[in-house]
Amino acid sequence: MSQKITMGAALTPEKIAEQLADGGAVAPASVAEYALRLGDDALILSQRLGWWIARAPEIEEDIALGNIALDLIGHARSFLTYAGSAWGKSEDDLAYFRDEPDWRCAQIFELANGDFAHTIVRQFAVSFFQFELYSRLVDSSDPVLAAIAAKAVKEVDYHRDHSAQWMLRLGQGTEESRRRVQVALTDVWPYVDELFRDDGLIDDVLIDDLDGVAVRPTTLREPFDELVGRVLGQADLEVPTGAVARGGGRDGVHTGGFGVLLAEMQVLARQYPGATW
Amino acid sequence: MASPGESGGREQWPLWEVFIRSARGLSHVHAGSLHAPDAVMAVRNARDVYTRRNEGVSVWVVPAAAITASDPDARGAFFESPQGKDYRHATYYSEADAVRHL
Amino acid sequence: MSLAEGTAPGRMDRGAAGGDDAEMARFDEIMAADGRIEPTDWMPDAYRRALVRQISQHAHSEIIGMQPEGNWIGRAPSLKRKAILMAKVQDEAGHGLYLYSAAQTLGTDRDTMFEQLITGKARYSSIFNYFTPTWADMGSIGWLVDGAAICNQVPLCRASYGPYGRAMVRICKEESFHQRQGFEILLALMRGTDAQREMAQESVNRWYGPALMMFGPPDADSPNSQQSMAWNIKRFSNDELRQRFVDMLVPQAEVLGITLPDPAIAWNEERQSYDLGDLDWTEFHEVLAGRGQANAERIERRREAHEGGEWVREAARAYARKQAEAADAAEAQVA
């Protein structure tokens, strides 16, 4: 990657596509695999959050969750555009014409919205994870990943704050909110572990090819635990221990609701293959 | 008439007034209002609601109930005095128009 | 979104709300001078009621109007379209919020207005009681429904009630992209395959009539409009706005290559305007009477969100209360 991708707020997926095309450059295969994961994480979460617009507990929250969903789809489009360059595919080819086993998101991103507490707990876990990830990825030796991360890290920082504020309010609000958020923690937390696993791609490829490009997930666990623990402590909530889901999202193994999510997301595009929208 | 932010018996999130500074060097200007349970959430809601299009670099929120306003019924007494004191304005001094840098 | 139908009540009760003749005279003077009324000013009861009704109907329309489009966020056929649609539906939440705030300055709080909405006592624009079975409907809503709404709304930026006018300025600014994105959705379809073109035309066929009805009944059948115009809450008559809209629409339809489903449309040289055929007002009144496609679904969904969210709002209130108490206690200790 030799061409410059400017950092910061002006970064758009269109600009990435344009600059890649101008430079005749493509993402190296292993980098593309890595970008695909990050893109899938963000896209699937955005798809889930989009459901809340018009269904949130208050109009202000419709807008807040909408902003987060929009940030995430922005990250997704950038990562997928970059990943797709390795295989001659567009962001939409990747989003709409892959079947379940080809998706690389970690399972926590695809978990059902559930009630507001479940959505917030999922948001709490992933935003703190993504913040740690992106704040390291800004130093990636791959300039495109670094540029995407530089925009994303600031936005995800706000997502952290949003979820943490709600964790405090649900944890210390009413009996009912406390009960619900504790249930949500029990339900969601088993999926946290998968975020921090160094799997095949990381182990075999990262060390050889991606060193200095990607971030090793295991190294993010400690700061995550510390910060998340601090918020949970303030919210007077128990840090869930025990159950750990088997995971496998990075290898294309997904939870029960994922197929339905894909069916909805892809239905129109697949009805009209080859169409431009 | 109930005052703004007052609920018709039901409890709800209070009303906040939002002020946005659009660029450094400019004042915060009233942008609108919103509901929030407390100040911490109000300033965040203000960011989400009122700065989606780069409208601001700084946000203030004030509980609507905390604003003290001049008495609308005393409008006459309150604002009559400056009327007719044109000599406080530069344009009053028309003879100075003839020279430059004044 | 729109609001014209069923606006403002017609009566003007002078001297109500303890207003004496001097206050009424001052109000009339402001109206005559095309001035602005602010929340703390004296105003006739009927003016206040007319405003609350119009602004809250408008707010409800924005909030209910999120649903027919929200229905496609999950299925938008490209990621760019998905992002645009999310931003648009989210904007509508913002517009509802600005308008509820404006209405609140008149003494009716948001919860009361929500209550009126979910108990079916309040109206919102009938256009949102139509289903959105195809993606092309996202184009038609943007181009026709938002287009009609903008025609209605631009004059409202000068509405005599200050907070309403200010809310409308912000809304109009934000809405400028809504109509354009709808036009571009249809343009992309019309440049696409035969099936896509068919989808676009079929959708416009369904939305054209209802969009024109958003301006409200013909002037002859709209007695309330006169009062609203006298009060500068409304600036142009229903038929004037409808005509203006169609005059803009015809050349745009030509660019799209879409046929507007009214064979009577023809240029009238004398009027320098397009003639148009009659609209199916029976259908309009059916929907208004609650017998539209989606009336029940729209209200049910809103009720679900509002009532389902009560525990969250309550938790946030409880937390705020506890924080305030803790702060008070800490202060007491220091003292």
XYZ file of C-alpha atoms in Angstrom:
714
model
C 0.000 0.000 0.000
C 1.722 3.109 -1.104
C -1.067 5.599 -1.799
C -2.100 7.960 0.940
C -5.442 7.668 2.624
C -6.073 10.722 4.689
C -6.983 10.208 8.304
C -9.817 11.624 10.272
C -13.324 12.764 9.735
C -13.204 13.063 5.974
C -12.629 9.344 5.460
C -15.493 7.730 3.559
C -15.860 4.296 1.983
C -16.265 5.967 -1.403
C -12.942 7.702 -0.942
C -11.253 4.453 -0.005
C -12.633 2.728 -3.090
C -11.588 5.648 -5.256
C -8.089 5.847 -3.887
C -7.568 2.105 -4.115
C -8.736 2.162 -7.723
C -6.564 5.181 -8.568
C -3.498 3.578 -7.082
C -4.354 0.238 -8.687
C -3.761 -1.198 -5.231
C -5.529 -4.034 -3.465
C -5.467 -5.316 0.066
C -3.046 -8.231 0.559
C -5.023 -11.470 1.057
C -4.359 -11.903 4.760
C -5.051 -8.243 5.462
C -8.320 -8.599 3.565
C -9.316 -11.563 5.731
C -8.611 -9.483 8.777
C -10.509 -6.424 7.465
C -13.428 -8.689 6.608
C -13.788 -9.690 10.248
C -13.844 -6.120 11.445
C -16.255 -5.116 8.702
C -18.597 -7.991 9.485
C -18.558 -7.166 13.193
C -19.575 -3.575 12.512
C -22.124 -4.326 9.802
C -23.999 -6.994 11.700
C -24.178 -4.841 14.817
C -25.415 -1.916 12.753
C -28.076 -4.150 11.218
C -29.226 -5.100 14.704
C -29.210 -1.535 16.031
C -31.096 -0.170 13.034
C -34.131 -2.038 14.332
C -34.328 0.280 17.325
C -34.934 3.426 15.294
C -38.638 4.097 15.997
C -38.714 1.585 18.851
C -36.461 3.089 21.527
C -37.721 4.030 25.013
C -37.639 7.743 24.191
C -37.173 9.778 20.992
C -33.810 11.039 22.178
C -32.687 7.435 22.385
C -34.000 6.628 18.897
C -31.595 9.273 17.726
C -28.690 8.183 19.924
C -28.909 4.550 18.813
C -29.361 5.740 15.231
C -26.118 7.687 15.445
C -24.286 4.630 16.720
C -25.746 2.438 13.971
C -24.667 5.020 11.394
C -21.131 5.163 12.759
C -20.929 1.388 12.608
C -22.204 1.063 9.059
C -19.602 3.665 8.108
C -16.839 1.557 9.633
C -18.272 -1.567 8.018
C -18.379 -0.031 4.564
C -14.779 1.120 4.849
C -13.485 -2.230 6.041
C -15.524 -4.201 3.507
C -14.517 -1.940 0.633
C -10.908 -2.492 1.559
C -11.311 -6.229 2.082
C -13.183 -6.607 -1.191
C -10.352 -5.018 -3.132
C -8.395 -8.227 -2.608
C -11.016 -10.301 -4.399
C -12.419 -7.827 -6.880
C -15.592 -7.486 -4.857
C -17.513 -4.422 -3.734
C -18.784 -3.773 -0.225
C -22.234 -4.776 -1.468
C -20.993 -8.009 -3.062
C -19.649 -8.935 0.337
C -22.661 -7.766 2.319
C -25.394 -9.223 0.154
C -24.001 -12.255 -1.596
C -22.257 -14.271 1.072
C -23.935 -17.175 2.819
C -23.857 -17.806 6.525
C -20.631 -19.851 6.699
C -18.738 -17.097 4.892
C -19.419 -14.473 7.537
C -16.606 -13.694 9.942
C -18.268 -11.679 12.704
C -17.829 -12.773 16.294
C -21.091 -14.113 17.651
C -21.682 -11.339 20.164
C -22.340 -8.873 17.331
C -25.214 -10.942 15.970
C -27.004 -11.578 19.273
C -30.664 -10.632 19.236
C -31.576 -7.149 20.466
C -33.709 -8.536 23.268
C -34.961 -5.797 25.568
C -33.172 -2.474 25.992
C -30.983 -3.998 28.709
C -29.723 -6.736 26.377
C -28.979 -4.203 23.671
C -27.107 -1.993 26.108
C -25.080 -4.850 27.593
C -24.110 -6.049 24.113
C -23.240 -2.449 23.251
C -21.267 -2.107 26.460
C -19.121 -5.169 25.739
C -18.454 -4.510 22.081
C -17.816 -0.783 22.331
C -15.201 -1.308 25.026
C -13.677 -4.099 22.930
C -13.699 -2.029 19.742
C -12.199 0.939 21.504
C -9.217 -1.080 22.716
C -8.871 -2.646 19.287
C -9.044 0.548 17.264
C -6.835 2.530 19.601
C -4.124 -0.021 18.811
C -5.015 -0.402 15.144
C -4.312 3.287 14.505
C -0.641 2.279 14.639
C -1.077 -0.494 12.096
C 1.594 -0.585 9.437
C -1.225 -0.938 6.924
C -2.186 2.673 6.176
C -5.775 1.900 5.204
C -6.525 -0.048 8.362
C -4.830 2.675 10.378
C -6.886 5.383 8.690
C -10.179 3.566 9.202
C -9.281 2.920 12.835
C -8.369 6.566 13.375
C -11.876 7.663 12.466
C -13.562 4.734 14.167
C -11.753 5.035 17.484
C -13.184 8.465 18.189
C -16.686 7.375 17.349
C -16.435 4.187 19.354
C -15.160 6.202 22.283
C -18.549 7.898 22.327
C -20.317 4.538 22.036
C -18.452 3.470 25.156
C -19.665 6.485 27.013
C -23.245 5.968 25.859
C -23.359 2.361 26.993
C -21.547 3.046 30.267
C -24.016 5.797 31.154
C -26.873 3.419 30.570
C -25.193 0.639 32.546
C -25.053 3.020 35.522
C -28.699 3.990 35.147
C -29.991 0.483 34.644
C -27.792 -0.934 37.398
C -28.696 1.708 39.949
C -32.124 2.684 38.685
C -35.061 0.588 39.829
C -35.401 -2.989 41.041
C -36.812 -3.846 37.667
C -33.995 -2.281 35.652
C -31.418 -3.880 37.892
C -32.996 -7.296 37.453
C -33.180 -6.885 33.696
C -29.600 -5.705 33.267
C -28.294 -8.511 35.435
C -30.193 -11.036 33.294
C -28.780 -9.393 30.182
C -25.258 -9.657 31.565
C -25.802 -13.361 32.225
C -27.086 -13.854 28.687
C -24.541 -11.772 26.793
C -21.323 -12.258 28.732
C -20.608 -15.839 27.598
C -19.978 -14.370 24.134
C -17.359 -11.884 25.314
C -14.588 -14.465 25.494
C -14.587 -15.071 21.751
C -13.597 -11.463 21.118
C -10.241 -12.015 22.735
C -9.167 -15.303 21.193
C -6.106 -15.578 19.000
C -7.481 -18.044 16.474
C -6.100 -19.600 13.310
C -5.769 -16.439 11.305
C -4.101 -14.603 14.080
C -1.847 -17.492 15.096
C -0.689 -18.774 11.757
C -0.898 -15.770 9.581
C -0.626 -12.792 11.817
C 2.739 -13.672 13.205
C 4.196 -14.155 9.761
C 2.227 -11.777 7.607
C 0.224 -9.497 9.815
C 2.719 -8.581 12.461
C 2.457 -4.874 12.906
C -0.684 -4.874 10.753
C -3.305 -6.434 12.992
C -3.907 -6.431 16.711
C -3.593 -9.620 18.701
C -6.947 -9.997 20.477
C -5.514 -11.661 23.606
C -3.570 -8.508 24.363
C -6.767 -6.479 24.604
C -8.334 -8.491 27.379
C -6.558 -6.911 30.312
C -7.425 -3.275 29.614
C -10.950 -4.358 28.667
C -11.467 -6.205 31.928
C -10.150 -3.332 33.918
C -12.313 -0.642 32.353
C -15.430 -2.763 32.102
C -14.945 -3.900 35.689
C -14.725 -0.327 36.825
C -18.056 0.599 35.213
C -19.764 -2.539 36.497
C -18.446 -1.732 39.959
C -19.855 1.782 39.757
C -23.141 0.399 38.513
C -23.113 -1.976 41.451
C -23.412 -4.956 39.105
C -21.750 -8.342 39.288
C -19.094 -9.131 36.714
C -20.477 -12.341 35.220
C -18.237 -15.344 35.553
C -18.613 -18.898 34.459
C -20.328 -19.724 31.221
C -18.282 -19.227 28.074
C -19.795 -19.775 24.654
C -17.915 -22.002 22.252
C -17.859 -19.258 19.632
C -16.619 -19.903 16.130
C -17.925 -16.788 14.419
C -14.495 -16.099 12.924
C -14.709 -19.521 11.239
C -18.256 -19.015 9.970
C -20.140 -20.682 12.810
C -23.049 -18.486 13.819
C -25.865 -18.380 16.341
C -29.448 -19.376 15.687
C -30.782 -15.995 14.764
C -28.046 -15.171 12.284
C -29.584 -16.887 9.275
C -32.781 -14.943 9.746
C -30.818 -11.719 10.081
C -29.041 -12.443 6.794
C -32.292 -13.456 5.098
C -33.786 -10.089 5.923
C -30.711 -8.065 5.081
C -30.066 -9.787 1.750
C -33.549 -10.549 0.476
C -34.029 -7.661 -1.911
C -30.522 -7.599 -3.310
C -30.766 -11.318 -4.044
C -34.148 -10.982 -5.719
C -32.529 -8.735 -8.291
C -28.999 -10.029 -8.815
C -26.856 -7.691 -10.848
C -29.150 -4.728 -10.250
C -27.841 -1.284 -9.344
C -29.639 0.656 -6.624
C -51.099 27.263 31.145
C -48.562 24.916 32.628
C -44.992 26.082 32.459
C -42.697 24.354 29.998
C -41.410 21.070 31.321
C -44.260 20.649 33.721
C -46.064 17.368 33.288
C -49.754 16.877 33.260
C -49.613 14.723 36.360
C -47.420 11.989 34.899
C -43.785 11.911 35.738
C -41.466 12.307 32.804
C -37.932 13.321 31.995
C -37.529 17.065 32.552
C -37.060 19.574 29.753
C -33.633 21.068 28.961
C -32.672 24.009 26.806
C -29.749 23.444 24.475
C -27.130 25.994 23.436
C -24.593 25.270 20.716
C -21.330 26.994 19.856
C -21.018 26.526 16.119
C -17.341 27.445 15.903
C -14.592 28.575 18.213
C -14.797 32.295 18.776
C -18.599 32.425 18.537
C -21.161 32.486 21.331
C -23.335 29.586 22.316
C -26.701 30.104 20.666
C -30.017 28.577 21.655
C -30.667 25.592 19.386
C -33.789 24.043 20.881
C -34.822 21.800 23.705
C -35.048 18.138 24.621
C -35.901 15.741 27.401
C -33.341 13.959 29.547
C -33.336 12.352 32.974
C -30.323 14.325 34.218
C -27.588 16.745 33.150
C -25.142 14.006 32.137
C -27.637 12.502 29.703
C -28.959 15.900 28.623
C -25.609 17.005 27.257
C -25.227 13.686 25.443
C -28.723 13.834 24.020
C -27.992 17.375 22.891
C -24.925 16.150 21.054
C -26.945 13.379 19.398
C -29.961 15.500 18.541
C -28.490 18.883 17.674
C -25.019 18.259 16.204
C -25.645 15.524 13.623
C -24.504 17.801 10.805
C -21.364 19.383 12.262
C -23.397 22.134 13.863
C -21.251 22.504 16.906
C -17.946 22.384 18.745
C -19.424 22.910 22.202
C -22.761 22.235 23.856
C -24.463 23.707 26.920
C -27.598 22.351 28.500
C -29.679 24.163 31.099
C -32.727 22.823 32.910
C -35.642 24.744 31.425
C -36.973 25.209 34.938
C -33.752 26.990 35.972
C -34.145 29.841 33.515
C -35.298 33.132 34.973
C -36.959 35.253 32.339
C -38.016 38.870 32.315
C -41.664 39.384 33.085
C -43.615 39.450 29.815
C -46.297 41.606 31.434
C -43.712 44.232 32.372
C -42.421 44.376 28.822
C -43.204 48.073 28.499
C -41.419 49.217 31.633
C -38.528 46.866 31.022
C -37.637 47.792 27.487
C -38.863 51.321 26.981
C -35.798 53.141 28.263
C -33.398 52.576 25.320
C -36.053 53.743 22.879
C -35.228 57.253 21.706
C -31.628 57.257 22.921
C -30.285 57.223 19.414
C -27.113 58.988 20.499
C -25.873 55.628 21.737
C -25.524 54.488 18.120
C -22.718 55.484 15.749
C -25.192 56.195 12.966
C -26.591 59.082 15.015
C -23.479 61.142 14.232
C -24.104 61.929 10.593
C -21.709 64.841 10.249
C -18.834 62.513 10.967
C -19.730 60.603 7.794
C -17.722 63.169 5.840
C -14.364 62.059 7.186
C -12.645 58.681 6.997
C -11.500 56.299 9.720
C -14.035 57.644 12.188
C -44.027 15.526 6.826
C -47.429 16.876 6.305
C -50.032 18.356 8.489
C -52.450 20.277 6.345
C -55.389 17.964 6.628
C -57.667 18.802 9.484
C -55.584 21.717 10.722
C -56.747 24.371 13.119
C -60.202 24.739 14.558
C -62.235 27.555 13.169
C -63.536 29.505 16.103
C -61.842 32.480 17.592
C -62.915 33.151 21.134
C -61.894 36.638 21.851
C -61.146 37.702 25.338
C -60.610 34.193 26.678
C -57.789 33.252 29.053
C -58.341 36.412 30.985
C -57.199 38.467 28.043
C -58.696 41.923 28.052
C -59.393 44.054 25.043
C -56.009 45.724 25.192
C -54.261 42.373 24.974
C -56.481 41.242 22.159
C -55.787 44.466 20.343
C -52.082 43.977 20.781
C -52.324 40.407 19.484
C -54.299 41.553 16.455
C -51.733 44.264 15.860
C -48.917 41.716 15.859
C -50.873 39.534 13.432
C -51.590 42.460 11.155
C -47.916 43.446 11.118
C -46.921 39.835 10.366
C -45.061 39.774 13.669
C -44.225 36.829 15.895
C -45.865 35.532 19.049
C -43.545 34.097 21.698
C -44.448 31.604 24.452
C -44.775 34.185 27.219
C -46.981 36.515 25.166
C -50.690 36.657 25.756
C -52.620 34.815 23.052
C -56.266 33.908 22.528
C -57.189 30.428 23.702
C -58.331 29.405 20.269
C -54.971 30.406 18.792
C -53.181 28.342 21.411
C -55.454 25.368 20.787
C -55.098 25.655 17.035
C -51.342 25.713 17.365
C -51.141 22.809 19.777
C -53.340 20.807 17.458
C -51.375 21.671 14.334
C -47.910 21.310 15.867
C -48.701 18.083 17.685
C -50.295 16.585 14.567
C -47.180 17.523 12.716
C -44.971 15.991 15.418
C -47.038 12.795 15.450
C -46.733 12.631 11.675
C -42.949 12.705 11.950
C -42.884 10.007 14.600
C -45.430 7.737 12.918
C -43.789 8.531 9.594
C -40.670 6.729 10.790
C -42.455 3.407 10.542
C -43.236 2.949 6.840
C -39.601 3.666 6.001
C -38.134 2.025 9.070
C -39.717 -1.098 7.649
C -36.992 -1.127 4.968
C -33.892 -0.257 6.990
C -33.188 -3.935 7.489
C -33.659 -4.752 3.824
C -32.140 -1.783 1.974
C -30.482 -3.228 -1.133
C -27.086 -1.551 -0.742
C -25.091 -0.410 2.258
C -25.075 3.162 1.019
C -28.875 3.145 0.751
C -29.107 1.553 4.172
C -27.007 4.319 5.730
C -29.020 7.032 3.963
C -32.316 5.503 5.027
C -31.216 5.167 8.636
C -30.100 8.792 8.659
C -33.389 9.875 7.169
C -35.613 7.942 9.542
C -33.473 9.163 12.403
C -33.903 12.749 11.179
C -37.646 12.228 11.415
C -37.259 11.343 15.079
C -35.389 14.622 15.463
C -38.107 16.541 13.670
C -40.757 15.018 15.886
C -38.671 16.012 18.864
C -38.253 19.636 17.730
C -41.982 19.899 17.167
C -42.985 18.314 20.465
C -40.679 20.852 22.117
C -42.390 23.692 20.256
C -45.805 22.406 21.319
C -44.567 22.054 24.871
C -43.926 25.805 25.044
C -47.708 26.147 24.724
C -48.243 24.131 27.889
C -48.931 20.653 26.550
C -46.169 18.238 27.476
C -44.830 15.452 25.321
C -46.269 12.685 27.447
C -49.742 14.112 27.120
C -49.316 14.296 23.373
C -47.983 10.724 23.237
C -50.954 9.629 25.266
C -53.311 11.307 22.809
C -51.506 9.609 19.947
C -51.539 6.077 21.301
C -55.123 6.296 22.461
C -56.155 7.358 18.960
C -57.312 10.812 20.046
C -54.713 12.699 18.048
C -54.387 12.767 14.312
C -51.355 12.440 12.135
C -50.925 12.616 8.396
C -52.985 9.873 6.719
C -50.226 9.255 4.219
C -48.421 7.150 6.800
C -51.300 4.734 6.988
C -50.271 3.217 3.684
C -48.082 0.140 3.551
C -44.663 0.133 1.944
C -44.557 -3.215 0.140
C -41.666 -2.420 -2.222
C -38.278 -0.761 -2.077
C -39.460 1.740 -4.679
C -41.785 3.076 -1.994
C -38.686 4.523 -0.306
C -38.183 6.505 -3.488
C -41.822 7.540 -3.755
C -41.986 8.620 -0.134
C -38.913 10.781 -0.551
C -39.875 12.259 -3.891
C -43.647 12.642 -3.484
C -44.421 12.562 0.220
C -41.415 14.571 1.389
C -41.787 16.772 -1.663
C -45.356 17.600 -0.707
C -44.299 18.042 2.899
C -41.604 20.516 1.916
C -44.128 22.563 -0.087
C -46.267 22.669 3.020
C -43.406 23.356 5.367
C -41.371 26.058 3.710
C -44.097 28.674 4.290
C -44.379 27.467 7.895
C -40.866 28.713 8.590
C -42.628 32.083 8.758
C -45.432 30.855 11.010
C -46.535 33.503 13.480
C -45.687 31.388 16.510
C -41.949 31.818 17.097
C -40.996 28.356 18.408
C -42.945 26.686 15.587
C -41.305 28.821 12.920
C -37.856 28.166 14.384
C -38.455 24.425 14.540
C -39.574 24.527 10.925
C -36.443 26.368 9.822
C -34.315 23.604 11.267
C -36.556 20.905 9.826
C -36.594 22.391 6.341
C -32.827 22.672 6.370
C -32.476 19.020 7.316
C -35.169 17.840 4.962
C -33.562 19.178 1.874
C -31.752 15.861 1.451
C -34.853 13.751 1.998
C -36.573 14.578 -1.239
C -33.381 14.366 -3.241
C -32.481 10.920 -1.956
C -35.980 9.713 -2.861
C -35.645 11.109 -6.362
C -32.307 9.361 -6.756
C -33.724 6.037 -5.573
C -36.324 6.265 -8.328
C -33.752 7.456 -10.846
C -31.548 4.450 -10.102
C -34.556 2.160 -10.551
C -35.559 3.813 -13.827
C -32.022 3.384 -15.128
C -32.036 -0.252 -14.052
C -33.678 -3.397 -15.345
C -37.238 -3.690 -16.671
C -38.296 -5.176 -13.375
C -36.839 -2.212 -11.485
C -38.564 0.279 -13.770
C -41.830 -1.537 -13.265
C -41.316 -1.408 -9.514
C -40.778 2.357 -9.641
C -43.812 3.079 -11.817
C -46.086 0.832 -9.767
C -45.009 2.579 -6.596
C -45.533 6.090 -7.987
C -48.984 4.990 -9.147
C -49.848 4.174 -5.549
C -48.337 7.240 -3.880
C -49.199 10.054 -6.270
C -52.834 10.519 -5.217
C -52.273 10.210 -1.477
C -49.319 12.627 -1.717
C -51.510 15.249 -3.393
C -54.114 14.758 -0.699
C -51.526 15.714 1.899
C -52.336 19.341 1.129
C -55.775 18.774 2.586
C -59.260 18.936 1.084
C -60.086 21.398 -1.696
C -60.345 24.973 -0.418
C -64.110 24.928 -0.819
C -64.327 22.067 1.695
C -61.744 23.348 4.151
C -63.433 25.897 6.406
C -60.726 25.733 9.092
C -58.005 26.918 6.767
C -59.335 30.461 6.655
C -58.778 31.061 10.352
C -55.312 29.537 10.211
C -54.400 31.797 7.356
C -55.713 34.836 9.194
C -53.472 33.902 12.089
C -50.474 33.378 9.850
C -50.179 29.792 11.066
C -50.821 28.788 7.506
C -49.665 30.916 4.589
C -51.215 29.460 1.432
C -54.426 27.611 0.723
C -54.542 23.853 0.189
C -55.251 24.183 -3.513
C -52.550 26.787 -4.040
C -49.935 24.522 -2.508
C -51.211 21.481 -4.388
C -50.962 23.340 -7.684
C -47.479 24.554 -6.894
C -46.437 20.987 -6.112
C -47.789 19.488 -9.321
C -46.153 22.229 -11.364
C -42.813 21.190 -9.914
C -43.546 17.494 -10.228
C -44.364 17.244 -13.921
C -40.927 18.212 -15.267
C -39.255 16.036 -12.613
C -41.332 13.058 -13.700
C -40.134 13.661 -17.246
C -36.523 13.470 -16.121
C -37.294 10.225 -14.335
C -39.231 8.827 -17.266
C -42.099 8.074 -14.932
C -45.729 8.639 -15.850
C -47.816 10.463 -13.270
C -51.054 8.483 -12.903
C -53.415 11.295 -13.891
C -54.384 11.354 -17.575
C -55.911 14.792 -17.088
C -52.556 16.449 -16.479
C -52.049 19.025 -19.206
C -50.290 22.366 -19.521
C -52.667 25.280 -19.310
C -51.136 28.143 -21.237
C -53.542 30.682 -19.858
C -52.895 29.863 -16.206
C -49.234 29.057 -16.844
C -49.853 25.951 -14.765
C -50.785 22.313 -15.171
C -54.422 21.266 -15.047
C -55.041 18.139 -13.077
C -57.834 15.640 -12.619
C -59.989 15.055 -9.569
C -58.653 13.138 -6.622
C -60.452 10.296 -4.884
C -61.545 12.096 -1.751
C -63.689 9.166 -0.619
C -60.478 7.221 -0.169
C -58.967 10.161 1.722
C -61.875 10.276 4.158
C -61.782 6.504 4.598
C -58.146 6.662 5.721
C -58.843 9.714 7.863
C -61.675 7.813 9.516
C -59.209 5.139 10.571
C -59.906 2.685 7.789
C -56.557 2.955 6.042
C -54.194 0.049 5.466
C -52.003 0.523 8.479
C -53.819 2.704 11.039
C -53.972 -0.003 13.672
C -50.438 -1.228 13.078
C -48.915 2.240 13.340
C -50.558 3.026 16.661
C -49.862 -0.397 18.085
C -46.180 -0.111 17.273
C -45.950 3.343 18.835
C -47.722 2.129 21.942
C -45.368 -0.825 22.205
C -42.333 1.431 22.044
C -43.713 3.946 24.504
C -45.103 1.539 27.053
C -42.303 -0.967 26.562
C -39.800 1.791 27.282
C -41.411 2.977 30.494
C -39.183 0.848 32.698
C -36.114 2.399 31.062
C -37.341 5.954 31.486
C -38.284 5.162 35.045
C -34.852 3.692 35.777
C -33.172 6.839 34.480
C -35.442 9.020 36.610
C -34.739 6.921 39.685
C -31.013 7.126 39.080
C -31.176 10.908 38.650
C -33.120 11.172 41.891
C -30.609 9.054 43.797
C -27.687 11.040 42.407
C -29.335 14.298 43.410
C -30.045 12.979 46.897
C -26.470 11.783 47.276
C -25.193 15.190 46.183
C -27.471 16.892 48.690
C -26.335 14.584 51.459
C -22.694 15.232 50.645
C -23.316 18.954 50.705
C -25.104 18.711 54.031
C -22.143 16.835 55.459
C -19.674 19.497 54.358
C -21.880 22.183 55.843
